[in-house]
Each structure stands twice: as C-alpha cells, then as structure tokens.
XYZ file of C-alpha atoms in Angstrom:
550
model
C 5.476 -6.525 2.081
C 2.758 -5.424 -0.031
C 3.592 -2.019 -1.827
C 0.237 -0.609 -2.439
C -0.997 -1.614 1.289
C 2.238 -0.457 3.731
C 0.416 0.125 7.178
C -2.616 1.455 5.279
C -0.784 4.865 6.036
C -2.511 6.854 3.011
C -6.650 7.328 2.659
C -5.529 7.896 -0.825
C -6.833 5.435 -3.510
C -4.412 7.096 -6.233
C -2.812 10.748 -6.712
C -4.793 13.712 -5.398
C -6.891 14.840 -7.910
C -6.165 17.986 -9.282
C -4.541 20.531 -11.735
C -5.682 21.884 -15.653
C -8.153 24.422 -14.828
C -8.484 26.770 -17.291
C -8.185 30.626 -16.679
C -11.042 31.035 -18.741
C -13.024 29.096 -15.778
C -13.280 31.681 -14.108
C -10.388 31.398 -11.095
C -7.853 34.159 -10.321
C -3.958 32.820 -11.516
C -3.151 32.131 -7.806
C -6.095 29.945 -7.349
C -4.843 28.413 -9.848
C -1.383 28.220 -8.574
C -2.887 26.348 -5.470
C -4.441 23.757 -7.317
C -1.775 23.221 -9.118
C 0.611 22.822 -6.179
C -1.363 20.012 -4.831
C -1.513 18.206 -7.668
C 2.387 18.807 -7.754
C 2.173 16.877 -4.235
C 3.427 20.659 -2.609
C 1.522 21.060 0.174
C 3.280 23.696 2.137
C 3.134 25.929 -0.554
C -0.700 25.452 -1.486
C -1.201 26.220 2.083
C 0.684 29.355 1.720
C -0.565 30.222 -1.276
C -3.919 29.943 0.072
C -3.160 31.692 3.052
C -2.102 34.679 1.114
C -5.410 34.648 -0.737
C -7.171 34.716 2.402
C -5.252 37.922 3.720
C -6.023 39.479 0.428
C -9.430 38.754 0.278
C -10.808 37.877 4.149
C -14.584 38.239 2.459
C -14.146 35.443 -0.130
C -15.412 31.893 1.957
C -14.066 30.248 -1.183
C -10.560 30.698 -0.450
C -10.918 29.022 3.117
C -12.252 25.868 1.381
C -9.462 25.545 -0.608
C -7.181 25.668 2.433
C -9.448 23.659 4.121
C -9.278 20.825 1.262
C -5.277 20.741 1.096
C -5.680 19.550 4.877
C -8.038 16.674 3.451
C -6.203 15.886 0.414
C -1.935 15.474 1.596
C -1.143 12.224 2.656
C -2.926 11.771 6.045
C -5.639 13.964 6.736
C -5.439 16.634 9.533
C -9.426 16.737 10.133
C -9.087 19.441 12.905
C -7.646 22.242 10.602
C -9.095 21.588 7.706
C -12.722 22.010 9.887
C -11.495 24.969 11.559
C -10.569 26.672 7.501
C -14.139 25.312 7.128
C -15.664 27.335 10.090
C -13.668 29.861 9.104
C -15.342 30.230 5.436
C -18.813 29.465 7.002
C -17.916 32.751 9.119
C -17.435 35.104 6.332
C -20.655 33.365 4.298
C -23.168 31.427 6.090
C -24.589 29.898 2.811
C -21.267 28.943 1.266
C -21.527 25.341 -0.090
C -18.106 24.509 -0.649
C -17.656 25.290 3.070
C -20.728 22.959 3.904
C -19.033 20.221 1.580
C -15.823 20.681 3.358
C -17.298 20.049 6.960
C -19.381 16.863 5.500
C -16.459 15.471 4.536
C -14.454 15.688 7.784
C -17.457 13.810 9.500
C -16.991 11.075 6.170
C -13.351 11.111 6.427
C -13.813 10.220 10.503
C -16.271 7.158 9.298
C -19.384 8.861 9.567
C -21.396 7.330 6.615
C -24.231 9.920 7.514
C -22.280 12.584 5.654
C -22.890 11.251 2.181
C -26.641 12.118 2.864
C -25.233 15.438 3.873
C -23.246 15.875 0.629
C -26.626 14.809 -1.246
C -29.061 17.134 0.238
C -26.146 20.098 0.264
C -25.954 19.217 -3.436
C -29.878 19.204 -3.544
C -29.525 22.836 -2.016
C -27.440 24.144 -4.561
C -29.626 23.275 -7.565
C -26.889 21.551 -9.348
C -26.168 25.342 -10.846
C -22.644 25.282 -9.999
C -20.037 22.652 -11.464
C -17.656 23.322 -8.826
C -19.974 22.581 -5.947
C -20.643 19.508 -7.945
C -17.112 18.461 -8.669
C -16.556 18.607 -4.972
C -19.492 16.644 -3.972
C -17.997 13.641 -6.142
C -14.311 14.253 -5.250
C -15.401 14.084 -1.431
C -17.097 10.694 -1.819
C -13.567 9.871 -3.399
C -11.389 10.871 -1.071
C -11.581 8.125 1.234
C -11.946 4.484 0.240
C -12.694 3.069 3.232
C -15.983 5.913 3.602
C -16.249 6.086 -0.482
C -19.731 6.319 -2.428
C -18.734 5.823 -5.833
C -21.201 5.467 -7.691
C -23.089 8.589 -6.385
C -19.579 10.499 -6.807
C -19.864 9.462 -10.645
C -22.966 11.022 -11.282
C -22.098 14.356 -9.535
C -19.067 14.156 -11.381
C -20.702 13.627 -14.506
C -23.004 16.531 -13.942
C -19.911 18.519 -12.815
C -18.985 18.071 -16.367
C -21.655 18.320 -18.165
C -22.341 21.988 -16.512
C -18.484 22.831 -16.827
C -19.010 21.742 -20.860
C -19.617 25.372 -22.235
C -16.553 26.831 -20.907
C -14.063 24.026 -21.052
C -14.057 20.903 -18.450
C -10.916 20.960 -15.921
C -8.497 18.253 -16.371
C -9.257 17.207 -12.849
C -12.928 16.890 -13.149
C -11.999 14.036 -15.619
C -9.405 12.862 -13.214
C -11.465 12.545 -10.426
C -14.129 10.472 -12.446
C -11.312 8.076 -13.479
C -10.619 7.575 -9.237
C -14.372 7.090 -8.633
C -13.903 4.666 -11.615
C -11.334 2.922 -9.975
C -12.621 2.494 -6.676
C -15.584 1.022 -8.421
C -12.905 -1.480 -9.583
C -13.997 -0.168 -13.357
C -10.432 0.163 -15.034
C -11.732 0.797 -18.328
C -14.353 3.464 -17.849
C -11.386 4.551 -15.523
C -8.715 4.781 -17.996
C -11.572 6.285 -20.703
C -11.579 9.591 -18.499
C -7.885 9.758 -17.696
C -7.846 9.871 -21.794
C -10.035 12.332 -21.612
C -7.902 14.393 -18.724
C -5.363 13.805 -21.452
C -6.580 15.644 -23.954
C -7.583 18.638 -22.651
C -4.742 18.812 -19.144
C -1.692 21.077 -19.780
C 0.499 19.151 -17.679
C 0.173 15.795 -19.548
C 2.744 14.714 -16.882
C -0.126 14.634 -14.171
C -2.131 12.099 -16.736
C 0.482 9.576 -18.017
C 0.878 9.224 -14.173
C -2.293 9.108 -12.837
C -2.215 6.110 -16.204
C 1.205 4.252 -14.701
C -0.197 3.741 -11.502
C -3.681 2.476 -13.112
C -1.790 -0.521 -14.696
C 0.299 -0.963 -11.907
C -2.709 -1.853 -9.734
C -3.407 -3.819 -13.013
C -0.503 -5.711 -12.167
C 0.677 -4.979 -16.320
C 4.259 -3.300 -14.863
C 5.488 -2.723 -18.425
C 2.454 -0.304 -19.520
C 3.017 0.909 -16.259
C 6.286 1.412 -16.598
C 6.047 3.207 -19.778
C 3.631 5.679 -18.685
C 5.819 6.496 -15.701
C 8.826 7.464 -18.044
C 6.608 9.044 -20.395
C 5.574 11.845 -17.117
C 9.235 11.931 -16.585
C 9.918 12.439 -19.884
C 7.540 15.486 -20.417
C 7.987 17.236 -16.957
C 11.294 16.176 -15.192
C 9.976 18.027 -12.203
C 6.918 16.814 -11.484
C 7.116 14.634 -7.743
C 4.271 12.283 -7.886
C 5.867 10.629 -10.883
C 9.191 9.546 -8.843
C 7.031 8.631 -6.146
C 5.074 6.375 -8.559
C 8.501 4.637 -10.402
C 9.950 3.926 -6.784
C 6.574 2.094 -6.226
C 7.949 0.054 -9.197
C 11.107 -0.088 -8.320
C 10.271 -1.365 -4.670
C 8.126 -4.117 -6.239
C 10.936 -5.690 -8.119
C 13.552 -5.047 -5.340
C 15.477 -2.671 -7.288
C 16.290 -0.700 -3.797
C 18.976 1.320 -4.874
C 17.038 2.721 -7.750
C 14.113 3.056 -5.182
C 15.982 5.457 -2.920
C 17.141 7.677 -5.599
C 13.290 8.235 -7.325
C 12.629 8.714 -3.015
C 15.621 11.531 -3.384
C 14.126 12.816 -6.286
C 10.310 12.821 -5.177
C 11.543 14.891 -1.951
C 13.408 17.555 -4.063
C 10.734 18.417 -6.333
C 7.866 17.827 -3.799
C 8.607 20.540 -0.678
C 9.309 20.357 2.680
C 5.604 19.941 3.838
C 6.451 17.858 7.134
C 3.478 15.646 5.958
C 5.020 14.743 2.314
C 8.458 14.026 4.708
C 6.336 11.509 6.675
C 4.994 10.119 3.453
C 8.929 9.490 1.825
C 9.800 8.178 5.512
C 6.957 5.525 5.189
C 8.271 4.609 1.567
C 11.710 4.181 3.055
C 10.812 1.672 5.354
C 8.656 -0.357 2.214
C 11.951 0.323 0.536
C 13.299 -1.542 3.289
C 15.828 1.226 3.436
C 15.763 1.438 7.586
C 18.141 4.246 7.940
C 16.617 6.744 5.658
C 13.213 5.883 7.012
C 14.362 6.428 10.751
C 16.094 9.717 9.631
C 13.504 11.261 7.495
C 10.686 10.217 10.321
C 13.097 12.010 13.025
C 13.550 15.144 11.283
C 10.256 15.973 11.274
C 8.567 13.656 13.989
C 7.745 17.020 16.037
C 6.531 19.051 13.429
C 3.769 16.391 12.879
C 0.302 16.432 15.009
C -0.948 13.107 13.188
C -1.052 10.019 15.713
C 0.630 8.129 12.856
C 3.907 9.466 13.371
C 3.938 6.738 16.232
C 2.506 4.374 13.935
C 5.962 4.493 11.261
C 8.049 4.556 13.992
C 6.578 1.393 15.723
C 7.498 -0.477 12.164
C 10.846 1.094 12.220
C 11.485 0.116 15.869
C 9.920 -3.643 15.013
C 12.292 -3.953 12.332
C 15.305 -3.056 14.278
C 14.474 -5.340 16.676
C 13.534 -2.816 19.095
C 10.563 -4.675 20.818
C 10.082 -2.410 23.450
C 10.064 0.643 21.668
C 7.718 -0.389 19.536
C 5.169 -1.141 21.713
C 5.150 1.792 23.234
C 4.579 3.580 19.939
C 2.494 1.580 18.811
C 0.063 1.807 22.597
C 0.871 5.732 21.499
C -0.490 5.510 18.244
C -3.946 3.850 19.775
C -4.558 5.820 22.418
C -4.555 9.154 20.255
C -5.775 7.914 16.981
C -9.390 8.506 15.741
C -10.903 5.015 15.887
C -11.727 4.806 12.696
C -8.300 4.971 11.573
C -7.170 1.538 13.773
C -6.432 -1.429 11.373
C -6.183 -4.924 12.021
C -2.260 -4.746 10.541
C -2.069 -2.815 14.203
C -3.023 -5.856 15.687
C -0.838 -8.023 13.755
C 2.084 -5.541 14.629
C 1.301 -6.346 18.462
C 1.054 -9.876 17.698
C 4.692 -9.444 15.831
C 6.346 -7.422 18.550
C 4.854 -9.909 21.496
C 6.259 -12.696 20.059
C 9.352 -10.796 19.695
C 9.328 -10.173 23.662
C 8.001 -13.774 24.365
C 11.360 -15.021 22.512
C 14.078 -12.996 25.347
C 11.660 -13.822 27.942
C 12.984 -16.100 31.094
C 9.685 -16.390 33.035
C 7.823 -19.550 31.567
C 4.303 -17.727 32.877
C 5.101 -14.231 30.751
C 6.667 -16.038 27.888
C 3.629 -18.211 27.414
C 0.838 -15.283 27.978
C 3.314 -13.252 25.285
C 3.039 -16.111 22.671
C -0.753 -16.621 23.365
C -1.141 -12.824 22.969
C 1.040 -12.810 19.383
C -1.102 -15.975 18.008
C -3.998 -14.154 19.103
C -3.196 -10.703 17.193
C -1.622 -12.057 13.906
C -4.855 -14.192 14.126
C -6.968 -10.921 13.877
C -5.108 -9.755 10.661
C -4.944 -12.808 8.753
C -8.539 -12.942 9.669
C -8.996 -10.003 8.057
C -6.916 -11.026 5.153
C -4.758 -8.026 5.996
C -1.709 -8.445 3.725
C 0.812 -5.412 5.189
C 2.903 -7.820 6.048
C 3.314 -11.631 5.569
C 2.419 -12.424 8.585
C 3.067 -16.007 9.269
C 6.912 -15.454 7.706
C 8.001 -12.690 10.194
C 6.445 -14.674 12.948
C 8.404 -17.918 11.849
C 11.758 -15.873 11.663
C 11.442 -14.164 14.580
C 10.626 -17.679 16.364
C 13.139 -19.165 14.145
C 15.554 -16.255 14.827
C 16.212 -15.964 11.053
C 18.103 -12.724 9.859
C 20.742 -11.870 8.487
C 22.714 -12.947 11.751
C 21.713 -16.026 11.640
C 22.277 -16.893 8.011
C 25.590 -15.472 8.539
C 26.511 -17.522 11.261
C 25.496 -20.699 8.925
C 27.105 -22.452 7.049
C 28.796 -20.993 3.714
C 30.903 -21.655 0.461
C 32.983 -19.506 -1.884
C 30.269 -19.764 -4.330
C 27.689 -17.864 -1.471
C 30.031 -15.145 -0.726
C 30.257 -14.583 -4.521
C 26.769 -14.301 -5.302
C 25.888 -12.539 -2.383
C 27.766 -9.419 -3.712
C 25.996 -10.148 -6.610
C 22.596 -9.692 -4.869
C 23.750 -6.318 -2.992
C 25.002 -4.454 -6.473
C 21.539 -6.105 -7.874
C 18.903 -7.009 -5.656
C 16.320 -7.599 -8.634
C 18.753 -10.027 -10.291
C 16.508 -12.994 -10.145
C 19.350 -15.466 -11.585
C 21.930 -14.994 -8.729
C 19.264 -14.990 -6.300
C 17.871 -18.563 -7.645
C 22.113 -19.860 -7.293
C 22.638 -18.130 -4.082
C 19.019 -19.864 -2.632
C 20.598 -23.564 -4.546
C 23.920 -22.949 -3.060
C 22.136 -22.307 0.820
C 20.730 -25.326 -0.130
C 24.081 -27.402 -1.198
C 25.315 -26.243 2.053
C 22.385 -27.157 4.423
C 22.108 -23.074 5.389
C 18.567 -23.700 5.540
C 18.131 -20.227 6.758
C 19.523 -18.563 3.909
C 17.840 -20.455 1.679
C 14.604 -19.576 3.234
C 15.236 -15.914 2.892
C 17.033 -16.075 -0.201
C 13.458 -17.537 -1.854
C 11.621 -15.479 -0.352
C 13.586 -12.631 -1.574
C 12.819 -14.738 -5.059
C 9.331 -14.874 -4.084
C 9.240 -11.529 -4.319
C 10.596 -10.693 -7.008
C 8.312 -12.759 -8.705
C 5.101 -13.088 -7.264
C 3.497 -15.528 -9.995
C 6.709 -17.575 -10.029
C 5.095 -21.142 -8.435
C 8.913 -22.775 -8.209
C 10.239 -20.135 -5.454
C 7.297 -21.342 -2.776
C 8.461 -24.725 -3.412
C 11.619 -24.473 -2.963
C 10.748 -22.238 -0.187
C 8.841 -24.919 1.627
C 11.703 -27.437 1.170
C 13.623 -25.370 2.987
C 11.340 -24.490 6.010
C 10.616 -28.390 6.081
C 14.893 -28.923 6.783
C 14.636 -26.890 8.775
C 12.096 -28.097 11.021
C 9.083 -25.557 10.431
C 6.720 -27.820 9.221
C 4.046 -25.215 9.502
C 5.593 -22.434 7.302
C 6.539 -25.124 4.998
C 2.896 -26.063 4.524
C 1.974 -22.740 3.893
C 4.683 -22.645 1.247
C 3.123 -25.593 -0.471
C -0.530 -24.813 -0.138
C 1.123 -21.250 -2.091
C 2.977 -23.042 -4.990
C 0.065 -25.679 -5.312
C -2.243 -22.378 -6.085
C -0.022 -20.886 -8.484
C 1.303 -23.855 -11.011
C -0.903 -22.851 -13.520
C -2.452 -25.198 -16.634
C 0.198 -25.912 -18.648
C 2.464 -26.031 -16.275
C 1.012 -28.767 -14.718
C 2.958 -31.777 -16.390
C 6.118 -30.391 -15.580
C 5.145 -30.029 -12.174
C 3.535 -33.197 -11.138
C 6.045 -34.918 -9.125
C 6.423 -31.542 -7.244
C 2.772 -31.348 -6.968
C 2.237 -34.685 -5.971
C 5.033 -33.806 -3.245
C 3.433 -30.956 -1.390
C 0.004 -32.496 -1.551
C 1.232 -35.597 0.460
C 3.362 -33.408 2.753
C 0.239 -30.994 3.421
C -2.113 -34.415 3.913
C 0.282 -35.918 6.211
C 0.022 -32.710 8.505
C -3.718 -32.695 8.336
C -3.990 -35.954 8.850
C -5.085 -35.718 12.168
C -6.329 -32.391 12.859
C -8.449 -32.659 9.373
C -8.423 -35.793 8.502
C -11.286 -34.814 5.459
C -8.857 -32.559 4.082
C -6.474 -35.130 4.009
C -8.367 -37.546 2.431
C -8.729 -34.850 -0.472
C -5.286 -33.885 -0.532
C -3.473 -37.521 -0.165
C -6.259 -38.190 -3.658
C -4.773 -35.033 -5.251
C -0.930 -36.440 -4.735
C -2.158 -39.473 -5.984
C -3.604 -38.045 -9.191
C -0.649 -36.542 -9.997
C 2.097 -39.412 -8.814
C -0.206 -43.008 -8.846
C 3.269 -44.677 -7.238
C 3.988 -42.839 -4.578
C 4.304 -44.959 -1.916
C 4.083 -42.773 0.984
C 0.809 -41.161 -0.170
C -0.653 -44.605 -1.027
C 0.251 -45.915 2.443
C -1.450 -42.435 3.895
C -4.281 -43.037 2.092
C -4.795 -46.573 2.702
C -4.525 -45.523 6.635
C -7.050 -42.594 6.818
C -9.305 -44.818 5.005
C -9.832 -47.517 7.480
C-alpha cells in the first residue's frame, strides 16, 4: 500500500506551512502562539487560542481568519466552519482581505477553479501593499493539490517576500514557496527556500522536517532519514517529525517502530479529534488494525467529516467485514462533497463486492457481484490509482489467501523458525527471502506469495522478489497475477543486470507471450522475440514463435 497515497485522506501536499514569525512583524505573542501551534500539528489549541483572541478583541476581522484558516489547514478540511469564522470576520470589517481570501479558498478547496481568479483580483484589490495578504494568496493556491495554481502562488509568494524584506521574512513565507515548489515537481528551487526557512526559522526542527519528507518523496530514504533525526534531535517535542519517521518506518515494514513514532506523534500533537483521525488512518497504513479501529472509535462521534466512514470502510474491508464496509463506504458517498470522491472509492467497492461475490450461494448475485468488482477495480487502475495494489487483494481474496490459509498449508521446522524471525523483524529482508524459499521447498504456494510480496515491499526496486513472486502465483494456478508479476520484474532488471538475468528474462517473456497468444497475438509476437533474444534455445518459445507465425 502506497504510503504517501493511503485513501487520498489528506489535501495536504507536505506539512502545514507555518511557524518563525518574528515579533518584530508586527503580531501580538498569542498570534504568534497560534501559528505556531499549527505548525506544531496542535489544532485544538490554535483554535482555542484563537478563540480567546476573538473574545478579547471581537473588532479585529484578522483574528477570525486565523481561526478560519486552522479549519482549512488540519488534516481534512472542515469547509463549513472555517466559512462561517470567515463571515464572521467579514461582519466586523466588510473590506477585510484576509477574510475575502479565506472564503475564496473554501470555494477552491470544494473544486471550484473560479476562485483562483478570485484570489487574483482580491490580490489586485489590495495593491500588493500588504505581505500578509500576499503570503496568503500563494499559501491558498497551495493548500490543495488537486485545486493548486502553483505557479501563480510562487509569484505572490515571492512578492510576499520581497515586501516582508525590510522587517525580516517569516520562516513560513519561505516554507510555503518550497510547497508551491514542490507541487510544481521543482525539488531544487524547493529545497533552495526550505534553506532559506533554515536560516532565518527559530524552530529549525520545523525545517529539517519539512527537508526529510522532501527526499522521501525523492525516494533518497537515507537523506531523508537523516533530516528526520536531525528535527528529533533539536526539538524532541515537535509531532510532525514522528509522524514523518513512521512514514519511514511504514515504508520499510519496520511496524513496531511505526507504532511507537504513531505513540509519540499523538502525545506531543493534542487531542484535536481531527489529528486522532489522522494517527487512526496511519494505523491502518501501518497495518496495525487494532490501533486503527480503536483510535477511529474513540473519536468517530466527535468528527463531522464524511471521511470518518471512509477509514472505517478500510478497517472493516480488512477485517473481512464485507458488509460493514459497504455500508460505510455508501455512507461516506452519500455525504461527501463530490469533489472529494476518488476512484480508490471505487476500487474499494470493487474489493468489497468481490469479497461478497466469494460467500455468495446464488449463481445470479454471485456473478452480478464479480461483474460489479471487475468493473470498479477497473475504474482505479484506470486511473492509475495506486492506494492499494489492486489486482493482489483481488487475487487473494479470490484465492482466499491470508494468513489462514497459509497457515493451514503446508509447513517445515525451518518456516516456523523464520516466521518468528519476521514478527520480532518485519524489515529483515534475509529471513523474509528463506521463509518465501522455504514456502517454496514446501509447495505452500500461498505463503510464498505473501511472503514476496512482503519482500516486494520492502524493496520496491528489488526485480528478483516479482519473479519469484510470479513463480509462485503460476503454482498456484493464477496465471493472471503471475503475469502481472513478470511484466513487473521484466520492467525493473535494470542494465547491468541484464546478463545475470537472462534466463529469467527469457522465462517471463515466453510465459507472458504464451498468455497473449491469443487474445494479442501482436504482443506475443514481440514478447516470444524478446525471450528469444535473451535465451536463442529455448525450445518452448521457438515452438511459440514458429506457431503465431504461420
């Protein structure tokens, strides 16, 4: 399951974008305190913080804005308060731009693209005078990738700075750049203004994150990694930077270490139900089931959002639960804005009706179940929607492979040994190669399907796991997951790898010809010429091509 793309549950591109703005700016402390607090990822108290500034000062719009943006910025976005702080700020001062921004950015964050014109012409109306108005013009085309404008947000941004120059930029002027940056897909000018957030931010913390997760989406995990430890290192306290290493740590299956960052991102993040939904979503990527389903529960009715029913449709999926999570996830589309509707929610149907097609004793249901799942899984691969692998959970649930069913396999002292292996270390990629070889010795064709693909993710790049992988599916019967396998590993031998890997090569390009050999018989004829280049003698693929040439 792809880390960075879980359900597409956060609008975020990267951490909000806040903190470092200098007293000298021209904010009261406990403005500062707010902003501060959301960069710290506590929500609840920025609200209340901002609350209190409103009681003490009704007549000051400016204050409602801020309240208004910690609705837009925590994890999911709760578009009807945030407006109504907006109103609220309008109320008190009709011409109040940062109140005008606000609103424009609810209608952008709800998929109207109209509202960047808005942003431009409330910009226009401000005379580019004040930096803040212009900071928030470019963080509001940031805020949501799916409704971004980056390239306008960089020049506002740029402007924001360039007018905040005289009496010291804000770190998060800098940092916000560095997201536009990166939703440009411009890592270096991106990193060149986190460097910059650097060197004038007092929490470096809040940059050497911001940094870690930069080369993580880089896919360079040890720069990553040291840029994590290094905001660890500097502010123990500070939550984003636990929530950041347990992304790590969930990438290279290192779930025990995962669930303790998760324990330490809650304690020194607050008990903002939204930041609760957030850790119960990165429970279930942890694969961590129980914590997820707990941590959803506990604050499943203190939470308006639609996408409460969303998680808990995944968490119901995954314990097999197909009912359940149908109705949550029937729940979750008939209250959500429609903007926020993915095609991963139509893969999840597809997913759960095959699930319910597989129990199902009338031969009429079963078969309008498993036209509906081919259907809906073909509407997020489609869409290249990688949430989930798509193709694998339909194969086990068809297959019935789980932990169940490896169990009931076949097994050896050897298995049982390296299995306990894998539980005290599930990113211990040399027991998990034996334990997938010894499924393998034993003809547990199940295990060693999940056991690789447990490899396989581990380590992504690593072309010898989807080989092995496809062996496995083909004993086992699935020819069609096992050509997926070795269309994968055929993609990801790379140059000089390629001698070593010819007879394996030549292998899965006959296997995949032989199944296309009929349906595609062109792409055969490519693929049976590709086996041949790299194994002249085989005899199969020289009696396949001799046929589809007649």
């Amino acid at each position: 399951m792809k880390t960075e793309n879980i359900m597409n549950l956060s609008k975020k591109v990267v951490l909000t974008a806040a903190v470092g703005f200098f007293t000298s700016f021209g904010f009261a402390q406990s403005l500062q305190d707010g902003i501060n607090f959301v960069d710290s990822q506590k929500y609840a108290k920025a609200k209340q913080n901002y609350t209190d500034l409103i009681n003490q000062n009704p007549k000051d719009a400016n204050n409602h804005f801020y309240l208004g943006n910690t609705y837009l910025t925590q994890f999911d976005p709760n578009f009807d308060l945030a407006q109504e702080s907006f109103n609220k700020g309008l109320a008190v001062d009709a011409k109040s731009y940062l109140n005008k921004l606000g609103l424009a950015s609810v209608k952008l964050g709800k998929g109207d693209k109209s509202a960047i014109a808005e942003i431009q012409q409330i910009v226009k109306d401000s005379r580019e005078k004040d930096a803040e108005v212009l900071f928030r013009a470019g963080e509001a085309l940031t805020l949501f990738e799916k409704f971004s404008a980056p390239d306008l947000a960089i020049t506002f941004l740029n402007k924001a700075i360039e007018r905040a120059d005289k009496k010291g930029v804000p770190a998060n002027y800098y940092y916000s750049l560095g997201d536009a940056y990166r939703i440009k897909k411009d890592p270096g000018n991106a990193m060149t203004a986190y460097d910059k957030a650097e060197a004038v931010a007092k929490n470096k913390a809040s940059v050497f994150t911001r940094k870690g997760t930069l080369w993580m989406a880089a896919q360079l995990w040890q720069k990553a990694k040291e840029n994590i430890d290094k905001a660890i290192a500097v502010d123990p306290t500070y939550a984003p930077a636990y929530k950041a290493l347990a992304g790590y740590n969930i990438k290279y299956q290192k779930n025990a270490e995962a669930t303790q960052n998760l324990i330490n991102y809650a304690k020194y993040a607050d008990e903002d139900a939204y930041t609760q939904l957030e850790i119960a979503k990165l429970y279930f990527t942890n694969e961590d089931f129980a914590n997820a389903k707990s941590t959803l529960d506990s604050v499943f009715d203190k939470v308006n959002d639609p996408i409460k029913h969303r998680l808990r449709a995944y968490i119901q999926y995954g314990d097999g639960d197909y009912a359940g999570a149908q109705k949550s996830i029937e729940t979750f589309l008939s209250t959500a804005e429609k903007s926020r509707i993915q095609p991963s929610d139509d893969g999840l149907q597809g997913l759960i009706a095959a699930g319910m097609a597989k129990d199902e004793k009338d031969a009429a249901k079963k078969a309008q179940l498993d036209a509906l799942a081919t259907q809906k899984i073909g509407i997020a691969k489609a869409a290249k929607d990688e949430t989930m692998k798509w193709d694998e959970e339909l194969a086990k649930i068809k297959g019935g492979i789980n932990t169940a069913s490896v169990d009931q396999g076949p097994t050896s002292p050897a298995i049982e040994a390296l299995k306990k292996k894998v539980i005290e270390n599930p990113a211990d990629t040399d027991s998990l190669y034996k334990l997938a070889t010894e499924y393998q010795n034993v003809q547990n064709w199940n295990g060693a399907i999940l056991t690789w693909s447990k490899m396989s993710s581990a380590l992504p790049d690593w072309a010898p796991a989807y080989y092995s992988q496809g062996y496995a599916y083909q004993q086992a019967g699935n020819n069609e997951m096992a050509k997926a396998s070795y269309e994968k590993f055929i993609t990801l031998v790379k140059p000089a790898e390629i001698e070593a890997s010819k007879p394996s090569l030549g292998y899965a390009y006959y296997f995949i010809a032989f199944l296309e050999k009929d349906s595609n018989p062109e792409k055969a004829k490519q693929y049976v010429a590709k086996s041949l280049e790299y194994e002249p003698t085989y005899q199969d693929a020289i009696t396949l091509q001799t046929a589809l040439n007649k």
